[in-house]
């Protein structure tokens, strides 16, 4: 039997749900009132001048049965004697025994007709099962139903860890719809792919968590991708409805964090594969400016029509009511004392926040988390929130500069030195190697866990990561703006993964400031780079853990050039010229970038090495495992860049021949099995594009077979690649709320007071 977690509803939610339920149950229209003393009335139906029906809503799920009984006896029963309604109904989120109902019935007579006019938690559940349309109307209610929450807890739902489960459940407590949910659902249902984009802190991950819960409720398994799109292919099950969720798929601060191993091709291929699969959905998030950077750098991403899949979140489009709901939900769900929450019921407190030009859900959440963690009380919280909206970096700066100790700050700097989440044992090792006591590390983590950092468990392994990307942004600015901080930061680098993080800082918004700071601590940088180049690799969440010396060499070439350090530059050059690392590289992009770097170098010895590098690259290509059309296409694209050299031409001919062989096998399979072939529909479409564009040797293929299979493919093709009908722009609206909007928000915020006044 379906049950509903009404305890997750706010007071305002509970009252709104009761209004909808009892209007349907009693067949009458119920009035709901704005802020102010309720006089014993939450909902009312009038006949003439007298209240024929009063419904009182008591959301006492935290207080419990005993306090409800005491409150009804002392506060509500006297009000009833004055009101004298024709009928009085009590609705509460508290579970009521028969004895408790009888006590309430006795104290509320003669206005309660029978004990059945007293609705406890079980009775509310029964009404919700009866009136399913009410459940669907109230997002937080149906997304926190027992069936959804139990599905989220199922091991088959979230394959990466239970961290996503916990995050989704937490999100459902504070989510406020701003209109983007419907747009994202339309994209996923119509096109099967949605890229949620927007500025930092606007609510991309929050929206994605709600979408995950929605699809769980519709029977989908959620596959969280943490490293690259290939994970989705490994977990793809054609018979199971699946949603693949890839948060920050282009990285959090710069595109160099992610794309470097043919990920652009894998992403586009997975998007096309999901678009052609009726029981698959692909959900991705990214910052808008990072998506723009990626499309400038990667040709395949630039060719893809991202606009037809993208749902852009913009706080400027959030209505007055949507902003108020975000603030209300976060305050209501926080563990602040009731007296402190009640401060936000005043228009003088909430209006400057929700109408602030820099309104940002992440700043709201972070300010409240700080207040809970460090005991901020009273009106100071609201003042801090406005100050943080004026200067978003201040929300973390205040903690770092005024509320935490040296060990806590050192832990934040250590976390910054890794691109993503880091295993606890690696963190402990790095900390101890720098002379720190593990006791200090663990104490610091206790202080910061839940505010600036978070620890998550993946299987048997615990990772530590920043609580959200804005903390990383702040710490990067904190380090680069202080010479002594940057010097200490660089001097502590021991692992190459930390050098990668340092390099990503040179692609951030304050790249020039970072560059100048690095150049002022050159001895420490050169020493750390040499040490880290030889270090063993460590497991970093969301990134490849292969010890790829070609990748390391390339990064040292780039870093050395950027900071004008011959010593760092030559770490990479020696590895390339003496150790033949190109032939041992792990991915095509690294090899391609090395050759490009050598050819563009101002140093003659590097340029003269290009023919040798091409020979190594050609041999590397011809030894690759090329199991599918995508990998063959990638290899051909790369080989085509090398055809000015004899060995490169040989590699190009070799890959082209492999592609012709593959196409013949695929055509034969489709003649026999059609779309039941082991060759994917998207792959077959790519094969036809290749040959019809003149890139392949069409004469090698059977023309009749080619035409027959093309007809089969076209008949099976999905219409999802058609251009998307542009969404009509939202009608222009005044920045000032209407009287009705003000009244609705005031009624909602008033429920933050202990007595709803």
XYZ file of C-alpha atoms in Angstrom:
757
model
C 0.000 0.000 0.000
C 1.420 3.384 -1.050
C 2.413 5.732 1.774
C 3.559 9.334 1.600
C 6.252 11.084 3.582
C 4.169 14.114 4.566
C 6.843 14.903 7.117
C 8.918 16.216 4.211
C 6.269 18.818 3.435
C 6.650 22.322 4.781
C 3.824 23.812 6.840
C 2.716 25.748 3.772
C 2.855 22.621 1.597
C 0.755 20.675 4.091
C -1.906 23.370 4.187
C -2.042 23.545 0.361
C -2.325 19.740 0.080
C -5.153 19.699 2.627
C -7.014 22.423 0.722
C -6.909 20.397 -2.502
C -7.830 17.133 -0.758
C -10.826 18.443 1.172
C -12.197 20.450 -1.739
C -12.404 17.183 -3.663
C -13.581 15.139 -0.697
C -16.348 17.562 0.382
C -17.191 18.999 -3.041
C -16.909 22.631 -1.911
C -14.530 25.524 -2.477
C -12.348 26.312 0.519
C -10.873 29.740 1.222
C -7.233 29.963 2.266
C -5.989 33.021 4.102
C -2.975 35.301 3.969
C -0.584 35.935 6.853
C -1.831 37.035 10.252
C -3.519 35.407 13.266
C -5.700 32.600 11.932
C -8.202 32.714 14.778
C -8.557 28.955 14.519
C -9.181 29.012 10.771
C -6.819 27.715 8.075
C -9.446 26.774 5.464
C -13.065 27.923 5.411
C -16.293 27.389 3.476
C -19.014 29.962 4.130
C -22.823 29.701 3.950
C -24.329 33.135 4.307
C -22.519 35.010 7.062
C -21.647 31.941 9.107
C -18.754 29.509 8.611
C -20.393 26.265 7.535
C -17.076 24.400 7.506
C -13.677 25.088 9.027
C -10.637 22.903 8.347
C -7.686 23.313 10.698
C -4.299 22.033 9.438
C -1.743 21.083 12.107
C 1.622 19.967 10.734
C 2.951 18.633 14.053
C 5.051 15.771 12.648
C 8.157 16.993 14.519
C 6.364 17.864 17.754
C 4.428 14.646 18.133
C 1.069 13.470 19.423
C 1.320 14.690 23.028
C 2.112 18.277 22.024
C -0.682 18.237 19.463
C -3.206 17.182 22.101
C -1.966 19.850 24.537
C -2.060 22.541 21.848
C -5.584 21.652 20.741
C -6.860 21.694 24.331
C -5.216 24.970 25.369
C -5.190 27.013 22.140
C -7.727 25.733 19.631
C -10.700 24.557 21.708
C -11.308 28.052 23.155
C -11.244 29.539 19.638
C -13.895 27.051 18.528
C -16.235 28.114 21.311
C -16.062 31.626 19.917
C -16.319 30.721 16.206
C -19.155 28.178 16.519
C -18.766 26.685 13.000
C -21.346 24.335 11.537
C -18.655 21.699 11.136
C -15.020 21.517 12.236
C -12.427 19.208 10.647
C -8.932 18.675 12.006
C -6.151 17.462 9.686
C -2.727 16.616 11.080
C 0.465 14.953 9.921
C 0.722 13.166 13.282
C -0.162 9.469 13.497
C -3.234 9.145 15.706
C -4.324 6.108 17.682
C -8.019 5.489 18.303
C -7.558 6.692 21.876
C -5.949 9.921 20.676
C -8.795 10.527 18.247
C -11.321 9.970 20.985
C -9.575 12.511 23.232
C -9.562 15.079 20.439
C -13.210 14.359 19.668
C -14.184 14.896 23.300
C -12.383 18.245 23.584
C -13.644 19.597 20.227
C -17.365 18.747 20.534
C -19.976 19.680 19.422
C -18.229 21.159 16.378
C -16.529 17.904 15.343
C -19.388 15.722 14.153
C -17.604 12.403 14.752
C -14.068 11.024 15.265
C -13.976 10.484 11.488
C -13.711 14.268 11.086
C -10.289 14.034 12.697
C -7.750 13.090 10.023
C -4.405 11.726 11.173
C -1.421 10.694 9.081
C -2.986 7.375 8.006
C -6.222 9.102 7.008
C -4.338 11.690 4.949
C -2.475 8.857 3.201
C -5.803 7.209 2.384
C -7.168 10.439 0.880
C -4.013 10.860 -1.189
C -4.367 7.338 -2.565
C -7.988 8.130 -3.380
C -7.229 11.467 -5.042
C -4.157 10.738 -7.143
C -4.501 14.034 -9.004
C -3.611 15.867 -5.779
C -0.471 13.786 -5.398
C 0.639 14.624 -8.934
C -0.144 18.299 -8.445
C 2.222 18.605 -5.489
C 5.695 17.733 -6.718
C 7.377 17.245 -3.352
C 4.598 14.939 -2.217
C 4.744 12.385 -5.004
C 8.521 12.540 -5.342
C 8.845 11.614 -1.671
C 6.284 8.820 -1.752
C 7.375 5.475 -0.376
C 7.573 3.888 -3.839
C 9.976 6.540 -5.115
C 12.166 6.581 -1.996
C 12.311 2.791 -1.865
C 13.294 2.729 -5.524
C 16.062 5.219 -4.845
C 17.436 2.923 -2.147
C 17.522 -0.059 -4.512
C 21.065 -1.043 -5.432
C 20.057 -1.458 -9.053
C 18.968 2.153 -9.328
C 22.184 4.048 -8.581
C 25.176 2.121 -9.761
C 27.967 4.468 -8.663
C 27.163 4.976 -4.976
C 24.479 5.784 -2.473
C 25.772 9.361 -2.423
C 23.442 10.245 -5.309
C 20.527 8.645 -3.492
C 21.186 10.768 -0.412
C 21.680 13.898 -2.529
C 18.401 13.364 -4.390
C 16.482 12.822 -1.164
C 17.976 16.007 0.316
C 17.148 17.982 -2.837
C 13.494 16.974 -2.697
C 13.188 18.725 0.667
C 14.139 22.133 -0.727
C 13.273 22.083 -4.438
C 11.059 24.861 -5.755
C 9.899 24.677 -9.369
C 10.843 27.676 -11.487
C 9.358 26.496 -14.770
C 12.469 24.673 -15.949
C 11.272 21.241 -14.837
C 8.591 21.096 -17.518
C 11.011 22.205 -20.218
C 13.619 19.612 -19.210
C 11.008 16.845 -19.078
C 9.809 17.763 -22.577
C 13.348 17.507 -23.906
C 13.953 14.152 -22.249
C 10.622 12.686 -23.308
C 10.746 14.026 -26.887
C 14.465 13.871 -27.664
C 15.748 11.584 -24.887
C 18.687 13.962 -24.257
C 18.817 17.092 -22.098
C 21.801 19.314 -21.308
C 21.023 21.511 -18.291
C 23.214 24.608 -18.562
C 23.543 27.802 -16.563
C 25.744 29.930 -14.363
C 27.277 28.588 -11.123
C 24.780 28.049 -8.320
C 21.677 28.584 -10.441
C 20.264 25.115 -9.664
C 21.464 22.796 -12.458
C 22.287 19.872 -10.172
C 19.138 20.477 -8.125
C 16.941 20.251 -11.230
C 18.801 17.129 -12.338
C 18.169 15.418 -9.001
C 14.434 16.082 -9.348
C 14.516 14.695 -12.894
C 16.267 11.567 -11.594
C 13.551 11.096 -8.987
C 10.871 11.606 -11.630
C 12.288 8.867 -13.836
C 12.814 6.531 -10.880
C 9.101 6.899 -10.198
C 8.474 5.812 -13.797
C 10.556 2.641 -13.511
C 13.930 3.833 -14.793
C 17.285 2.776 -13.418
C 19.611 5.739 -12.831
C 23.191 5.275 -14.005
C 25.473 7.984 -12.628
C 28.479 8.617 -14.883
C 31.517 9.857 -13.003
C 34.463 9.362 -15.353
C 33.536 9.353 -19.039
C 30.792 8.397 -21.459
C 32.282 4.935 -21.954
C 30.850 3.985 -18.553
C 27.370 4.334 -20.038
C 28.197 1.961 -22.883
C 29.526 -0.600 -20.398
C 26.298 -0.447 -18.353
C 23.881 -0.116 -21.285
C 21.092 -2.692 -21.106
C 18.772 -2.588 -24.134
C 15.937 -4.262 -22.225
C 15.911 -1.958 -19.159
C 14.656 1.649 -19.016
C 17.747 3.658 -18.029
C 18.584 7.300 -17.390
C 22.292 8.129 -17.670
C 23.176 11.114 -15.498
C 26.437 13.004 -16.090
C 26.885 15.988 -13.755
C 29.429 18.645 -14.833
C 30.287 16.561 -17.891
C 32.798 19.164 -19.102
C 34.396 19.765 -15.698
C 33.741 22.280 -12.958
C 36.234 25.031 -13.663
C 37.864 24.444 -17.051
C 37.442 22.069 -19.975
C 40.990 20.760 -19.610
C 39.758 18.845 -16.594
C 37.738 16.415 -18.662
C 38.125 16.218 -22.408
C 41.360 14.713 -23.591
C 40.688 11.067 -24.336
C 38.326 11.167 -27.322
C 35.562 12.106 -24.930
C 33.992 14.487 -27.444
C 33.345 11.627 -29.860
C 32.065 9.346 -27.114
C 29.661 12.012 -25.883
C 28.171 12.700 -29.300
C 27.879 8.980 -30.014
C 26.126 8.358 -26.698
C 23.736 11.256 -27.310
C 22.815 9.826 -30.701
C 22.466 6.331 -29.292
C 20.148 7.543 -26.511
C 18.111 9.622 -28.982
C 17.435 6.473 -31.025
C 16.512 4.290 -28.022
C 12.931 4.628 -26.744
C 13.748 3.398 -23.215
C 16.874 5.517 -22.650
C 17.395 9.065 -21.369
C 20.665 11.015 -21.175
C 20.863 13.924 -18.724
C 23.935 16.162 -18.533
C 24.812 19.395 -16.716
C 27.448 22.026 -17.393
C 28.240 25.678 -16.902
C 27.265 27.712 -19.953
C 30.670 29.296 -20.453
C 32.423 25.918 -20.277
C 30.098 24.541 -22.963
C 30.985 27.546 -25.132
C 34.712 26.920 -24.553
C 34.376 23.235 -25.401
C 32.575 23.967 -28.661
C 35.338 26.358 -29.675
C 37.997 23.735 -29.028
C 36.397 20.485 -30.165
C 35.133 20.303 -33.744
C 32.741 17.411 -33.108
C 31.089 19.238 -30.228
C 30.807 22.378 -32.339
C 29.109 20.439 -35.160
C 26.502 18.984 -32.795
C 23.271 20.952 -32.405
C 23.369 21.400 -28.667
C 20.628 24.021 -28.835
C 18.005 21.358 -29.575
C 18.887 19.530 -26.351
C 19.728 22.382 -23.967
C 17.613 23.680 -21.105
C 19.209 26.919 -19.881
C 18.564 28.020 -16.307
C 18.593 31.767 -15.705
C 17.869 33.254 -12.281
C 16.737 36.443 -13.982
C 13.684 34.517 -15.232
C 12.723 33.213 -11.781
C 9.466 34.775 -10.645
C 9.009 36.522 -7.316
C 7.075 33.507 -6.060
C 9.711 31.011 -7.289
C 12.498 32.912 -5.513
C 10.402 33.128 -2.362
C 9.758 29.378 -2.492
C 13.497 28.679 -2.793
C 14.229 30.814 0.272
C 11.263 29.428 2.203
C 12.084 25.795 1.472
C 15.726 26.179 2.498
C 14.857 27.980 5.728
C 12.054 25.552 6.562
C 14.233 22.472 5.918
C 17.213 23.803 7.880
C 17.933 22.796 11.465
C 17.826 26.396 12.675
C 15.787 26.983 15.852
C 12.120 27.850 15.259
C 12.607 31.326 16.703
C 15.415 32.008 14.225
C 13.372 30.727 11.284
C 10.513 33.030 12.232
C 12.683 36.067 11.434
C 12.252 35.230 7.759
C 8.456 35.597 8.047
C 8.843 39.372 7.989
C 8.611 41.115 4.580
C 11.365 43.432 5.756
C 13.629 40.378 6.014
C 12.667 38.237 3.020
C 11.853 40.883 0.385
C 15.417 42.308 0.083
C 16.703 38.742 -0.368
C 14.286 37.450 -2.984
C 14.378 40.721 -4.950
C 18.178 40.980 -4.835
C 19.778 41.425 -8.251
C 22.311 38.660 -7.478
C 19.769 36.179 -6.076
C 21.377 32.744 -6.201
C 20.063 29.496 -4.665
C 23.567 28.272 -3.816
C 24.347 31.416 -1.812
C 21.061 30.983 0.084
C 21.891 27.361 0.906
C 25.512 28.079 1.812
C 24.640 30.956 4.139
C 22.137 28.829 6.034
C 24.597 25.914 6.238
C 27.201 28.274 7.675
C 24.703 29.630 10.204
C 23.819 26.110 11.377
C 27.435 24.937 11.512
C 28.817 27.949 13.335
C 25.867 29.033 15.435
C 24.888 32.294 13.751
C 21.602 33.478 15.223
C 18.905 36.093 14.911
C 18.683 38.815 12.320
C 22.403 38.494 11.655
C 21.672 35.531 9.362
C 19.504 37.642 7.061
C 22.116 40.412 7.053
C 24.818 37.864 6.206
C 22.675 36.520 3.387
C 22.272 39.954 1.795
C 25.999 40.642 2.230
C 26.817 37.307 0.579
C 24.516 38.095 -2.331
C 26.333 41.421 -2.725
C 29.643 39.502 -2.829
C 29.158 35.738 -3.433
C 32.810 34.999 -2.613
C 32.214 36.382 0.858
C 30.126 33.374 1.894
C 33.260 31.224 1.949
C 35.675 34.034 2.754
C 33.930 34.714 6.024
C 34.336 31.086 7.067
C 37.998 30.856 6.008
C 39.034 34.176 7.507
C 37.013 34.174 10.707
C 35.610 30.788 11.668
C 38.102 27.997 10.999
C 41.633 27.187 12.064
C 44.932 26.690 10.264
C 44.496 22.912 9.873
C 41.038 23.422 8.383
C 42.395 25.886 5.824
C 45.256 23.540 4.999
C 42.761 20.756 4.301
C 40.903 23.040 1.877
C 44.175 23.837 0.082
C 45.041 20.143 -0.079
C 41.647 19.376 -1.607
C 42.177 22.175 -4.149
C 45.362 20.446 -5.257
C 43.274 17.611 -6.739
C 40.909 17.996 -9.678
C 38.089 16.043 -8.092
C 37.221 13.850 -5.135
C 40.229 12.112 -3.585
C 40.356 8.802 -1.763
C 40.632 9.153 1.981
C 43.760 6.980 2.132
C 45.465 9.130 -0.532
C 44.470 12.279 1.326
C 45.906 10.850 4.540
C 49.137 9.921 2.758
C 49.539 13.376 1.201
C 48.799 15.007 4.541
C 51.288 12.867 6.451
C 54.002 13.356 3.796
C 53.752 17.099 4.396
C 54.396 16.571 8.101
C 50.806 16.870 9.295
C 49.263 14.806 12.067
C 46.369 12.600 10.994
C 44.475 13.687 14.099
C 44.482 17.250 12.750
C 43.264 16.027 9.355
C 40.327 14.134 10.816
C 39.395 16.988 13.136
C 39.481 19.406 10.207
C 37.257 17.123 8.162
C 34.728 17.014 11.004
C 34.599 20.814 10.996
C 34.257 21.202 7.215
C 32.189 18.135 6.263
C 28.749 19.372 5.242
C 29.744 22.993 4.658
C 32.797 23.386 2.419
C 33.677 19.699 1.993
C 31.789 16.436 1.941
C 32.817 12.815 2.289
C 31.011 10.259 0.148
C 31.248 6.491 0.073
C 31.573 4.601 -3.209
C 31.360 0.931 -2.342
C 34.014 0.345 0.293
C 35.979 3.501 -0.532
C 35.468 6.962 0.976
C 36.207 9.994 -1.200
C 36.544 13.589 0.007
C 35.451 16.393 -2.323
C 34.368 20.019 -2.303
C 30.778 20.486 -1.230
C 30.080 22.389 -4.439
C 32.101 24.037 -7.241
C 31.892 27.524 -5.745
C 34.126 26.429 -2.865
C 36.816 25.430 -5.370
C 36.358 28.769 -7.156
C 36.852 30.653 -3.894
C 39.889 28.634 -2.800
C 41.549 29.146 -6.190
C 41.150 32.917 -5.763
C 42.310 32.666 -2.150
C 45.530 30.883 -3.153
C 46.381 32.965 -6.209
C 45.855 36.335 -4.504
C 48.488 35.693 -1.821
C 52.125 34.973 -2.705
C 52.870 33.079 0.499
C 49.748 30.935 0.093
C 50.639 30.036 -3.501
C 54.242 29.290 -2.553
C 53.118 26.947 0.238
C 50.496 25.383 -2.042
C 53.032 24.600 -4.810
C 55.683 23.435 -2.368
C 53.328 20.739 -1.016
C 52.709 19.150 -4.436
C 53.925 15.548 -4.539
C 51.662 13.785 -7.059
C 51.134 14.383 -10.742
C 47.382 14.625 -10.219
C 48.171 17.784 -8.230
C 50.132 19.200 -11.169
C 47.059 18.570 -13.331
C 44.959 20.569 -10.904
C 47.521 23.389 -10.978
C 47.362 23.413 -14.784
C 43.553 23.613 -14.722
C 43.850 26.780 -12.626
C 45.572 28.390 -15.616
C 42.369 27.906 -17.618
C 40.126 29.599 -15.042
C 38.565 33.052 -15.048
C 41.506 34.554 -13.121
C 44.179 32.801 -15.191
C 46.451 35.852 -15.367
C 46.464 36.210 -11.592
C 47.294 32.510 -11.199
C 50.073 32.765 -13.784
C 51.714 35.712 -12.074
C 51.491 33.967 -8.701
C 53.123 30.821 -10.109
C 55.957 32.724 -11.723
C 56.810 34.260 -8.359
C 57.437 30.820 -6.850
C 59.434 29.234 -9.678
C 61.938 27.216 -7.545
C 59.101 25.462 -5.698
C 57.203 24.827 -8.942
C 60.209 23.285 -10.722
C 61.110 21.070 -7.778
C 57.511 19.862 -7.335
C 57.049 19.187 -11.074
C 60.122 16.945 -11.196
C 59.054 15.085 -8.078
C 55.470 14.629 -9.261
C 56.437 13.443 -12.765
C 58.055 10.325 -11.261
C 55.321 9.683 -8.680
C 52.907 6.768 -8.910
C 49.365 7.581 -9.965
C 46.511 7.746 -7.463
C 42.787 7.190 -7.873
C 40.933 10.465 -8.299
C 37.160 10.288 -8.542
C 35.880 11.033 -12.019
C 39.248 10.919 -13.796
C 41.415 8.330 -15.484
C 43.934 6.747 -13.163
C 46.281 5.338 -15.818
C 49.953 6.232 -15.455
C 50.321 7.786 -18.901
C 53.767 9.328 -19.319
C 52.801 10.767 -22.696
C 50.058 12.755 -21.015
C 52.446 13.814 -18.266
C 55.071 14.871 -20.798
C 52.577 16.945 -22.766
C 51.345 18.721 -19.660
C 54.912 19.570 -18.604
C 55.563 21.005 -22.075
C 52.481 23.185 -21.789
C 53.081 24.218 -18.190
C 56.742 24.974 -18.781
C 55.861 27.131 -21.765
C 53.109 28.970 -19.889
C 55.307 29.908 -16.915
C 58.500 30.339 -19.025
C 60.373 27.557 -17.205
C 62.898 25.636 -19.322
C 63.315 23.182 -16.469
C 59.618 22.203 -16.371
C 59.445 22.242 -20.176
C 62.416 19.876 -20.476
C 60.893 17.341 -18.086
C 58.356 16.635 -20.836
C 60.760 17.024 -23.735
C 63.235 14.487 -22.323
C 60.447 11.966 -21.861
C 59.256 12.394 -25.460
C 62.659 12.428 -27.150
C 64.454 9.808 -25.047
C 61.775 7.443 -23.757
C 59.542 7.135 -26.859
C 56.455 7.804 -24.742
C 54.317 8.439 -27.837
C 54.312 4.739 -28.654
C 53.051 4.015 -25.132
C 50.353 6.688 -25.009
C 46.902 5.850 -23.734
C 44.804 7.994 -26.065
C 44.742 9.644 -29.439
C 44.217 13.217 -28.255
C 47.458 13.184 -26.282
C 49.468 11.921 -29.260
C 47.814 14.444 -31.562
C 48.485 17.310 -29.144
C 52.135 16.324 -28.711
C 52.750 16.398 -32.470
C 50.911 19.699 -32.747
C 52.971 21.178 -29.910
C 56.257 20.013 -31.448
C 55.357 21.403 -34.865
C 54.386 24.810 -33.433
C 57.366 25.095 -31.099
C 59.842 27.962 -31.437
C 62.672 25.528 -30.654
C 64.310 23.985 -33.690
C 65.170 20.714 -31.944
C 61.492 20.122 -31.171
C 60.383 20.908 -34.727
C 63.061 18.603 -36.147
C 61.699 15.753 -34.027
C 58.280 15.877 -35.738
C 59.069 13.165 -38.380
C 60.154 10.760 -35.650
C 57.060 11.620 -33.635
C 54.848 10.960 -36.660
C 56.504 7.587 -37.238
C 55.809 6.633 -33.621
C 52.228 7.916 -33.909
C 51.623 5.935 -37.109
C 52.889 2.749 -35.492
C 50.716 3.527 -32.496
C 47.624 3.897 -34.693
C 48.239 0.609 -36.510
C 48.540 -1.249 -33.203
C 45.299 0.131 -31.791
C 42.310 -2.060 -31.015
C 39.570 -0.528 -33.207
C 36.460 -2.527 -32.313
C 33.701 -0.218 -33.591
C 32.932 2.442 -36.164
C 33.463 5.336 -33.774
C 36.996 4.268 -32.867
C 37.769 3.634 -36.539
C 36.488 7.116 -37.461
C 38.569 8.717 -34.727
C 41.664 6.866 -35.890
C 41.060 7.879 -39.524
C 40.617 11.541 -38.536
C 43.924 11.423 -36.697
C 45.756 9.531 -39.449
C 44.593 12.098 -42.002
C 46.634 14.700 -40.106
C 49.801 12.668 -40.664
C 49.580 12.038 -44.408
C 52.343 14.539 -45.248
C 54.719 11.846 -44.011
C 55.211 8.417 -45.564
C 54.488 6.509 -42.383
C 51.403 8.640 -41.776
C 50.063 7.827 -45.262
C 50.597 4.147 -44.518
C 48.599 4.444 -41.293
C 45.792 6.264 -43.118
C 45.507 3.522 -45.760
C 45.560 0.859 -43.054
C 42.669 2.413 -41.103
C 40.652 3.109 -44.276
C 40.945 -0.575 -45.216
C 39.797 -1.601 -41.744
C 36.772 0.682 -42.127
C 35.830 -0.863 -45.461
C 36.046 -4.337 -43.909
C 33.911 -3.236 -40.983
C 31.295 -1.668 -43.285
C 31.013 -4.920 -45.279
C 30.430 -6.929 -42.098
C 27.838 -4.414 -40.874
C 25.939 -4.433 -44.188
C 25.812 -8.219 -44.286
C 24.532 -8.295 -40.700
C 21.757 -5.795 -41.470
C 20.655 -7.703 -44.578
C 20.206 -10.751 -42.382
C 18.946 -9.237 -39.115
C 17.797 -5.655 -39.829
C 17.617 -3.493 -36.706
C 18.104 -6.674 -34.681
C 21.708 -6.667 -35.827
C 24.485 -6.286 -33.295
C 25.448 -3.103 -35.150
C 23.808 -0.024 -33.648
C 21.388 2.093 -35.710
C 23.406 5.237 -34.989
C 26.529 3.416 -36.128
C 24.871 2.372 -39.395
C 23.766 5.953 -40.063
C 27.374 7.085 -39.536
C 28.582 4.446 -42.016
C 26.209 5.758 -44.680
C 27.234 9.371 -44.049
C 30.875 8.321 -44.452
C 30.439 6.649 -47.811
C 27.875 9.011 -49.289
C 30.152 11.973 -48.521
C 32.878 10.353 -50.611
C 35.215 9.649 -47.673
C 35.157 5.873 -48.141
C 35.800 3.488 -51.029
C 32.194 2.860 -52.023
C 33.306 0.657 -54.933
C 34.550 -1.946 -52.460
C 30.975 -2.452 -51.256
C 28.140 -4.318 -52.944
C 26.004 -1.494 -54.423
C 22.730 -3.420 -54.293
C 23.328 -4.447 -50.702
C 24.300 -0.873 -49.816
C 21.031 0.550 -51.188
C 18.923 -2.151 -49.550
C 20.448 -1.581 -46.119
C 20.204 2.183 -46.486
C 16.446 1.807 -46.980
C 16.222 -0.385 -43.881
C 18.192 2.124 -41.832
C 16.110 5.059 -43.012
C 12.948 3.163 -42.103
C 14.293 2.500 -38.611
C 15.778 5.961 -38.034
C 14.438 8.073 -35.205
C 12.824 11.451 -35.978
C 14.591 12.915 -32.946
C 17.320 14.481 -35.040
C 14.833 16.891 -36.570
C 15.204 20.535 -35.549
C 13.478 21.434 -32.333
C 10.645 23.935 -32.431
C 11.989 26.994 -30.645
C 10.378 27.681 -27.305
C 8.390 30.886 -27.330
C 10.084 33.488 -25.176
C 8.399 34.103 -21.865
C 6.228 37.210 -21.936
C 7.935 40.243 -20.483
C 6.983 40.737 -16.862
C 7.458 43.546 -14.434
C 10.265 43.221 -11.929
C 7.780 44.273 -9.265
C 5.477 41.527 -7.926
C 1.724 41.876 -8.222
C -0.493 42.282 -5.187
C -1.604 38.651 -5.533
C 2.025 37.461 -5.650
C 2.868 39.492 -2.554
C -0.143 38.076 -0.727
C 0.681 34.476 -1.646
C 4.307 34.847 -0.600
C 3.325 36.546 2.657
C 0.950 33.672 3.478
C 3.700 31.124 2.797
C 6.413 32.926 4.752
C 4.076 33.448 7.709
C 4.046 29.689 8.330
C 7.687 29.978 9.467
C 6.438 31.445 12.746
C 5.625 28.962 15.520
C 1.933 29.955 15.513
C 1.677 30.804 11.808
C 1.188 34.497 12.465
